[in-house]
Amino acid sequence: MEMFGEEDGIQANSLQSYFLKISHMYFAKSFSQMAEYGIHPGQLSMLKLLGVQDGLSQSEICRALKIKPSTAAVSLKRLEKAGLIARRPDQKDQRVIRVFITEETKEIGRSVMRRQAENEKIMLRGFSEAEVCLLKRFLQQILDNTELLSEKPAADPCHTMLKDEEEGERRC
C-alpha cells in the first residue's frame, strides 16, 4: 500500500482533492490581490466583521470568527500597525478595548468587496442561477457536516473501523 497515495487517502478526483486545490489556488490569488491593499487574506474576515459590527472587543471578535485569542491578537496588531484599525477603551468600562476600522479601511473595503464580487462571477462562470443556488446549499451542508468532524483521532489507531457486510468482519 502506497503511503499517502491514491489507495491510502485522497484520490486525485475526490472532493477533498478539489477542495484543497480550490482553497490553495484561491488563497494564492487572493493573497496577491489583497497585498495591493496591505491586507493579508486571513485578515479579511476580521475586517468584514468590523465593517458590520464596528467597535467589538477582541474576545467578541474571537467568538464571532471562531478563532483563538492569540490569532486575533497577531492580526489586530498588524492591522493597527498598517493603520487599518484603531483600538480605543470602552466608554463605560475602561478595561475593555474596542476595535474600530478607520476611514481608510472603509474605502479599501469597498474596493475589496468589488474585487471579491468580480472573483465570484469569474469562479461561477458557466453555472446557471439554479446551479449556483444548489452549490451554495451543498457547500453549506458540507460546512455543517464538517463541524461534526473530530479534531483529535480516537485513542484506537483503527478508530475508523468499517464493517465489511459481506464477510461480517471489522477492518481498518
Coordinates of N, CA and C in Angstrom, one line a residue:
M1 N 0.8 -1.2 0.0 CA 0.0 0.0 0.0 C 0.9 1.2 0.0
E2 N 0.6 2.1 -0.9 CA 1.4 3.3 -1.1 C 1.1 4.4 0.0
M3 N 2.2 5.0 0.6 CA 2.0 6.0 1.7 C 1.4 7.2 1.1
F4 N 0.3 7.7 1.5 CA -0.4 8.9 1.1 C -0.7 8.8 -0.4
G5 N -0.7 7.7 -1.0 CA -1.1 7.5 -2.4 C -2.6 7.4 -2.5
E6 N -3.0 7.1 -3.7 CA -4.4 7.1 -4.0 C -5.1 6.0 -3.2
E7 N -4.4 4.9 -2.9 CA -5.1 3.8 -2.1 C -5.2 4.2 -0.7
D8 N -4.4 5.1 -0.2 CA -4.4 5.5 1.2 C -5.3 6.7 1.6
G9 N -5.7 7.4 0.6 CA -6.5 8.6 1.1 C -7.1 9.4 -0.1
I10 N -6.6 10.5 -0.3 CA -7.2 11.5 -1.2 C -6.8 11.1 -2.6
Q11 N -7.8 10.7 -3.4 CA -7.6 10.5 -4.8 C -7.6 11.8 -5.5
A12 N -7.0 11.8 -6.7 CA -6.9 13.0 -7.5 C -8.2 13.6 -7.8
N13 N -9.3 12.8 -8.0 CA -10.6 13.4 -8.3 C -11.6 13.3 -7.2
S14 N -11.1 13.2 -6.0 CA -12.0 13.2 -4.8 C -12.4 14.6 -4.5
L15 N -13.5 14.7 -3.7 CA -14.0 16.0 -3.3 C -12.9 16.7 -2.4
Q16 N -12.2 16.0 -1.5 CA -11.2 16.6 -0.7 C -10.1 17.2 -1.6
S17 N -9.7 16.4 -2.6 CA -8.7 16.9 -3.5 C -9.1 18.2 -4.2
Y18 N -10.3 18.3 -4.6 CA -10.8 19.5 -5.3 C -10.9 20.7 -4.3
F19 N -11.4 20.4 -3.1 CA -11.4 21.4 -2.0 C -10.1 22.0 -1.8
L20 N -9.1 21.1 -1.6 CA -7.7 21.5 -1.4 C -7.1 22.4 -2.5
K21 N -7.3 21.9 -3.7 CA -6.8 22.6 -4.9 C -7.5 24.0 -5.0
I22 N -8.8 24.1 -4.9 CA -9.5 25.3 -4.9 C -9.1 26.3 -3.8
S23 N -9.0 25.7 -2.6 CA -8.6 26.5 -1.5 C -7.2 27.1 -1.7
H24 N -6.2 26.3 -2.1 CA -4.9 26.8 -2.3 C -4.8 27.8 -3.4
M25 N -5.5 27.5 -4.5 CA -5.4 28.4 -5.7 C -6.1 29.8 -5.3
Y26 N -7.3 29.7 -4.7 CA -8.0 30.9 -4.3 C -7.2 31.7 -3.3
F27 N -6.6 31.1 -2.3 CA -5.8 31.8 -1.3 C -4.6 32.5 -2.0
A28 N -3.9 31.8 -2.9 CA -2.7 32.4 -3.6 C -3.1 33.6 -4.4
K29 N -4.2 33.5 -5.1 CA -4.6 34.6 -5.9 C -5.2 35.7 -5.0
S30 N -5.9 35.4 -4.0 CA -6.4 36.4 -3.1 C -5.2 37.1 -2.4
F31 N -4.2 36.4 -2.0 CA -3.0 36.9 -1.3 C -2.4 38.0 -2.2
S32 N -2.3 37.7 -3.5 CA -1.7 38.7 -4.4 C -2.6 39.9 -4.6
Q33 N -3.9 39.7 -4.7 CA -4.9 40.8 -4.8 C -4.9 41.7 -3.6
M34 N -5.0 41.0 -2.4 CA -5.1 41.8 -1.1 C -3.8 42.5 -0.8
A35 N -2.7 42.0 -1.3 CA -1.4 42.7 -1.0 C -1.4 44.1 -1.5
E36 N -2.2 44.4 -2.6 CA -2.3 45.7 -3.1 C -2.9 46.7 -2.1
Y37 N -3.7 46.2 -1.2 CA -4.4 47.0 -0.2 C -3.7 46.9 1.2
G38 N -2.6 46.1 1.3 CA -1.9 45.9 2.6 C -2.7 45.0 3.5
I39 N -3.5 44.1 3.0 CA -4.3 43.2 3.8 C -3.9 41.8 3.5
H40 N -3.7 41.0 4.5 CA -3.5 39.5 4.4 C -4.9 38.9 4.2
P41 N -5.1 38.0 3.3 CA -6.4 37.4 3.1 C -7.0 36.8 4.4
G42 N -6.2 36.4 5.3 CA -6.7 35.9 6.6 C -7.3 36.9 7.5
Q43 N -7.0 38.2 7.2 CA -7.5 39.3 8.0 C -8.8 39.8 7.4
L44 N -9.1 39.4 6.3 CA -10.3 39.9 5.6 C -11.6 39.7 6.4
S45 N -11.7 38.5 6.9 CA -13.0 38.1 7.7 C -13.1 39.0 8.9
M46 N -12.0 39.4 9.5 CA -12.0 40.3 10.7 C -12.4 41.7 10.3
L47 N -11.9 42.2 9.2 CA -12.3 43.5 8.7 C -13.7 43.5 8.2
K48 N -14.2 42.5 7.6 CA -15.6 42.4 7.2 C -16.5 42.4 8.4
L49 N -16.1 41.7 9.5 CA -16.9 41.7 10.7 C -17.0 43.1 11.3
L50 N -15.8 43.7 11.4 CA -15.8 45.1 11.9 C -16.6 46.1 11.1
G51 N -16.6 45.8 9.8 CA -17.4 46.7 8.9 C -18.9 46.6 9.2
V52 N -19.3 45.5 9.7 CA -20.7 45.3 10.0 C -21.0 45.6 11.5
Q53 N -20.1 45.3 12.3 CA -20.2 45.5 13.8 C -19.0 46.2 14.3
D54 N -18.8 47.4 14.0 CA -17.6 48.2 14.4 C -17.6 48.3 15.9
G55 N -16.5 48.3 16.6 CA -16.4 48.5 18.0 C -16.5 47.3 18.8
L56 N -16.2 46.1 18.3 CA -16.2 44.9 19.1 C -14.9 44.8 19.9
S57 N -15.0 44.0 20.9 CA -13.8 43.7 21.7 C -13.1 42.5 21.1
Q58 N -11.8 42.3 21.5 CA -11.1 41.2 20.9 C -11.8 39.9 21.2
S59 N -12.3 39.7 22.4 CA -13.0 38.4 22.7 C -14.3 38.3 21.9
E60 N -15.0 39.3 21.6 CA -16.2 39.2 20.8 C -15.8 38.9 19.4
I61 N -14.7 39.4 18.9 CA -14.2 39.0 17.5 C -13.8 37.5 17.5
C62 N -13.1 37.1 18.5 CA -12.7 35.7 18.6 C -14.0 34.7 18.6
R63 N -15.0 35.1 19.3 CA -16.2 34.3 19.4 C -16.9 34.3 18.0
A64 N -17.0 35.5 17.4 CA -17.7 35.6 16.1 C -17.0 34.8 15.0
L65 N -15.7 34.9 15.0 CA -14.9 34.3 13.9 C -14.4 32.9 14.3
K66 N -14.7 32.4 15.5 CA -14.2 31.1 16.0 C -12.7 31.0 15.8
I67 N -12.0 32.0 16.3 CA -10.5 31.9 16.3 C -10.0 32.1 17.7
K68 N -8.7 31.7 17.8 CA -8.0 31.8 19.1 C -7.6 33.2 19.4
P69 N -7.6 33.6 20.7 CA -7.2 34.9 21.1 C -5.8 35.3 20.5
S70 N -4.9 34.3 20.5 CA -3.5 34.6 20.0 C -3.5 34.9 18.5
T71 N -4.4 34.3 17.8 CA -4.5 34.5 16.4 C -5.1 35.9 16.1
A72 N -6.1 36.3 16.9 CA -6.7 37.6 16.8 C -5.7 38.7 17.2
A73 N -5.0 38.4 18.3 CA -4.0 39.4 18.7 C -3.0 39.8 17.7
V74 N -2.5 38.7 17.0 CA -1.5 39.0 16.0 C -2.1 39.8 14.8
S75 N -3.3 39.4 14.4 CA -3.9 40.1 13.2 C -4.2 41.5 13.6
L76 N -4.8 41.7 14.8 CA -5.1 43.1 15.2 C -3.9 44.0 15.3
K77 N -2.8 43.4 15.8 CA -1.5 44.2 15.9 C -1.1 44.6 14.5
R78 N -1.1 43.7 13.6 CA -0.7 44.0 12.2 C -1.6 45.0 11.6
L79 N -2.9 44.8 11.8 CA -3.9 45.8 11.2 C -3.8 47.2 11.8
E80 N -3.5 47.2 13.1 CA -3.3 48.5 13.7 C -2.0 49.2 13.2
K81 N -1.0 48.4 13.1 CA 0.3 49.0 12.6 C 0.1 49.5 11.1
A82 N -0.7 48.8 10.3 CA -1.0 49.3 9.0 C -2.0 50.4 8.9
G83 N -2.5 50.8 10.0 CA -3.5 51.9 10.1 C -4.9 51.6 9.6
L84 N -5.2 50.3 9.6 CA -6.5 49.8 9.1 C -7.5 49.7 10.2
I85 N -7.0 49.6 11.5 CA -7.9 49.6 12.6 C -7.4 50.6 13.7
A86 N -8.2 50.9 14.6 CA -7.8 51.7 15.8 C -8.4 51.0 17.0
R87 N -7.7 51.0 18.1 CA -8.2 50.5 19.4 C -8.4 51.6 20.3
R88 N -9.6 51.6 21.0 CA -9.9 52.6 22.0 C -10.6 51.9 23.2
P89 N -10.3 52.5 24.3 CA -11.0 51.9 25.5 C -12.5 52.1 25.4
D90 N -13.2 51.2 26.0 CA -14.7 51.3 26.1 C -15.1 52.5 26.9
Q91 N -16.1 53.2 26.5 CA -16.5 54.4 27.3 C -17.1 54.1 28.7
K92 N -17.7 52.9 28.8 CA -18.3 52.5 30.1 C -17.3 51.7 31.0
D93 N -16.5 50.9 30.4 CA -15.6 50.0 31.1 C -14.2 50.2 30.5
Q94 N -13.3 50.9 31.1 CA -12.0 51.3 30.6 C -11.1 50.0 30.4
R95 N -11.4 48.9 31.1 CA -10.6 47.7 31.0 C -10.8 47.0 29.6
V96 N -12.0 47.3 29.0 CA -12.3 46.7 27.7 C -11.8 47.6 26.6
I97 N -11.1 47.0 25.6 CA -10.6 47.7 24.5 C -11.4 47.4 23.3
R98 N -12.0 48.4 22.6 CA -12.8 48.2 21.4 C -12.0 48.5 20.2
V99 N -12.4 47.7 19.1 CA -11.6 47.8 17.9 C -12.5 48.4 16.8
F100 N -12.0 49.4 16.1 CA -12.7 50.2 15.1 C -12.0 50.2 13.8
I101 N -12.7 50.1 12.7 CA -12.0 50.3 11.4 C -11.8 51.8 11.1
T102 N -10.8 52.1 10.4 CA -10.5 53.5 10.1 C -11.3 53.9 8.8
E103 N -11.3 55.2 8.5 CA -11.9 55.7 7.3 C -11.2 55.1 6.1
E104 N -9.9 55.0 6.1 CA -9.1 54.4 5.0 C -9.6 53.0 4.8
T105 N -9.9 52.3 5.8 CA -10.3 50.9 5.7 C -11.7 50.8 5.0
K106 N -12.5 51.8 5.4 CA -13.9 51.8 4.7 C -13.7 51.9 3.2
E107 N -12.8 52.8 2.8 CA -12.6 53.0 1.4 C -12.0 51.7 0.7
I108 N -11.0 51.2 1.4 CA -10.4 49.9 0.9 C -11.4 48.8 0.9
G109 N -12.3 48.8 1.9 CA -13.3 47.7 2.0 C -14.2 47.7 0.7
R110 N -14.6 48.9 0.3 CA -15.5 49.0 -0.9 C -14.7 48.4 -2.1
S111 N -13.5 48.7 -2.3 CA -12.7 48.2 -3.4 C -12.5 46.7 -3.3
V112 N -12.3 46.2 -2.1 CA -12.1 44.8 -1.9 C -13.4 44.0 -2.2
M113 N -14.5 44.6 -1.7 CA -15.8 43.9 -2.0 C -16.1 43.9 -3.5
R114 N -15.8 44.9 -4.2 CA -16.0 44.9 -5.7 C -15.1 43.8 -6.3
R115 N -13.8 43.7 -5.8 CA -12.9 42.7 -6.3 C -13.4 41.3 -6.0
Q116 N -13.9 41.1 -4.8 CA -14.4 39.8 -4.5 C -15.7 39.4 -5.3
A117 N -16.5 40.4 -5.5 CA -17.7 40.1 -6.4 C -17.3 39.7 -7.8
E118 N -16.3 40.4 -8.3 CA -15.7 40.1 -9.6 C -15.2 38.6 -9.6
N119 N -14.4 38.3 -8.6 CA -13.8 37.0 -8.4 C -14.9 35.9 -8.4
E120 N -16.0 36.2 -7.7 CA -17.0 35.2 -7.6 C -17.7 35.0 -8.9
K121 N -17.9 36.1 -9.7 CA -18.5 36.0 -11.0 C -17.6 35.1 -11.9
I122 N -16.3 35.3 -11.8 CA -15.4 34.5 -12.6 C -15.4 33.1 -12.2
M123 N -15.4 32.8 -10.9 CA -15.4 31.4 -10.4 C -16.7 30.7 -10.8
L124 N -17.8 31.4 -10.9 CA -19.1 30.8 -11.2 C -19.5 30.9 -12.6
R125 N -18.6 31.3 -13.5 CA -18.9 31.4 -14.9 C -19.3 30.1 -15.4
G126 N -20.4 30.1 -16.2 CA -20.9 28.8 -16.8 C -21.9 28.1 -16.0
F127 N -22.2 28.6 -14.7 CA -23.2 28.0 -13.9 C -24.5 28.8 -14.0
S128 N -25.6 28.0 -14.1 CA -26.9 28.7 -14.1 C -27.2 29.2 -12.7
E129 N -28.2 30.0 -12.6 CA -28.7 30.6 -11.3 C -29.1 29.4 -10.3
A130 N -29.8 28.5 -10.9 CA -30.3 27.3 -10.1 C -29.1 26.5 -9.6
E131 N -28.0 26.3 -10.5 CA -26.9 25.5 -10.1 C -26.1 26.3 -9.0
V132 N -26.0 27.6 -9.1 CA -25.3 28.4 -8.0 C -26.1 28.2 -6.7
C133 N -27.4 28.3 -6.8 CA -28.2 28.1 -5.6 C -28.0 26.7 -4.9
L134 N -28.0 25.7 -5.8 CA -27.7 24.3 -5.3 C -26.3 24.2 -4.7
L135 N -25.3 24.8 -5.4 CA -24.0 24.7 -5.0 C -23.8 25.3 -3.6
K136 N -24.4 26.5 -3.4 CA -24.4 27.1 -2.1 C -25.0 26.3 -1.0
R137 N -26.1 25.6 -1.3 CA -26.8 24.8 -0.3 C -25.9 23.6 0.0
F138 N -25.3 23.0 -1.0 CA -24.4 21.8 -0.8 C -23.2 22.2 0.0
L139 N -22.6 23.3 -0.3 CA -21.4 23.8 0.4 C -21.8 24.1 1.9
Q140 N -23.0 24.6 2.1 CA -23.4 24.9 3.5 C -23.6 23.6 4.3
Q141 N -24.1 22.6 3.6 CA -24.3 21.3 4.2 C -23.0 20.7 4.5
I142 N -22.1 20.8 3.6 CA -20.7 20.2 3.8 C -20.0 20.9 5.0
L143 N -20.2 22.2 5.0 CA -19.6 23.0 6.2 C -20.2 22.6 7.5
D144 N -21.6 22.4 7.5 CA -22.2 22.0 8.7 C -21.8 20.6 9.1
N145 N -21.6 19.7 8.1 CA -21.2 18.3 8.4 C -19.7 18.3 8.9
T146 N -18.9 19.2 8.4 CA -17.5 19.3 8.7 C -17.4 19.7 10.2
E147 N -18.3 20.5 10.7 CA -18.3 20.8 12.1 C -18.4 19.6 13.0
L148 N -19.0 18.5 12.5 CA -19.1 17.3 13.2 C -17.9 16.4 13.3
L149 N -16.9 16.8 12.5 CA -15.6 16.0 12.5 C -14.9 16.2 13.8
S150 N -14.3 15.1 14.3 CA -13.5 15.2 15.5 C -12.1 15.9 15.2
E151 N -11.7 16.7 16.1 CA -10.4 17.4 15.9 C -9.2 16.5 16.2
K152 N -9.5 15.5 17.1 CA -8.4 14.6 17.5 C -8.8 13.2 17.2
P153 N -7.9 12.4 16.8 CA -8.2 11.0 16.5 C -8.5 10.2 17.8
A154 N -9.4 9.2 17.7 CA -9.7 8.4 18.9 C -8.4 7.7 19.3
A155 N -8.4 7.2 20.6 CA -7.3 6.5 21.1 C -6.9 5.3 20.3
D156 N -7.9 4.6 19.8 CA -7.7 3.4 19.0 C -7.2 3.8 17.6
P157 N -6.0 3.3 17.2 CA -5.5 3.7 15.9 C -6.4 3.3 14.7
C158 N -7.2 2.3 15.0 CA -8.2 1.9 14.0 C -9.6 2.4 14.3
H159 N -9.6 3.7 14.7 CA -10.9 4.3 15.1 C -11.9 4.4 14.0
T160 N -11.5 4.2 12.8 CA -12.4 4.3 11.7 C -12.7 2.9 11.2
M161 N -12.9 2.0 12.1 CA -13.3 0.6 11.7 C -14.5 0.6 10.8
L162 N -14.4 -0.1 9.7 CA -15.6 -0.2 8.9 C -16.1 -1.7 8.9
K163 N -17.3 -1.8 8.8 CA -17.9 -3.2 8.9 C -18.0 -3.7 7.4
D164 N -17.4 -4.8 7.2 CA -17.5 -5.4 5.8 C -18.7 -6.3 5.9
E165 N -19.8 -5.9 5.3 CA -21.1 -6.6 5.5 C -21.1 -8.0 4.9
E166 N -20.3 -8.2 3.8 CA -20.3 -9.5 3.1 C -19.7 -10.5 4.0
E167 N -18.5 -10.1 4.6 CA -17.8 -11.1 5.4 C -18.1 -11.0 6.9
G168 N -18.8 -10.0 7.3 CA -19.1 -9.9 8.7 C -17.9 -9.6 9.6
E169 N -16.9 -9.0 9.0 CA -15.7 -8.7 9.8 C -15.6 -7.2 9.9
R170 N -14.7 -6.8 10.9 CA -14.4 -5.4 11.0 C -13.0 -5.2 10.5
R171 N -12.7 -4.2 9.8 CA -11.4 -3.9 9.3 C -11.1 -2.4 9.3
C172 N -9.8 -2.1 9.3 CA -9.4 -0.7 9.3 C -9.6 -0.1 7.9

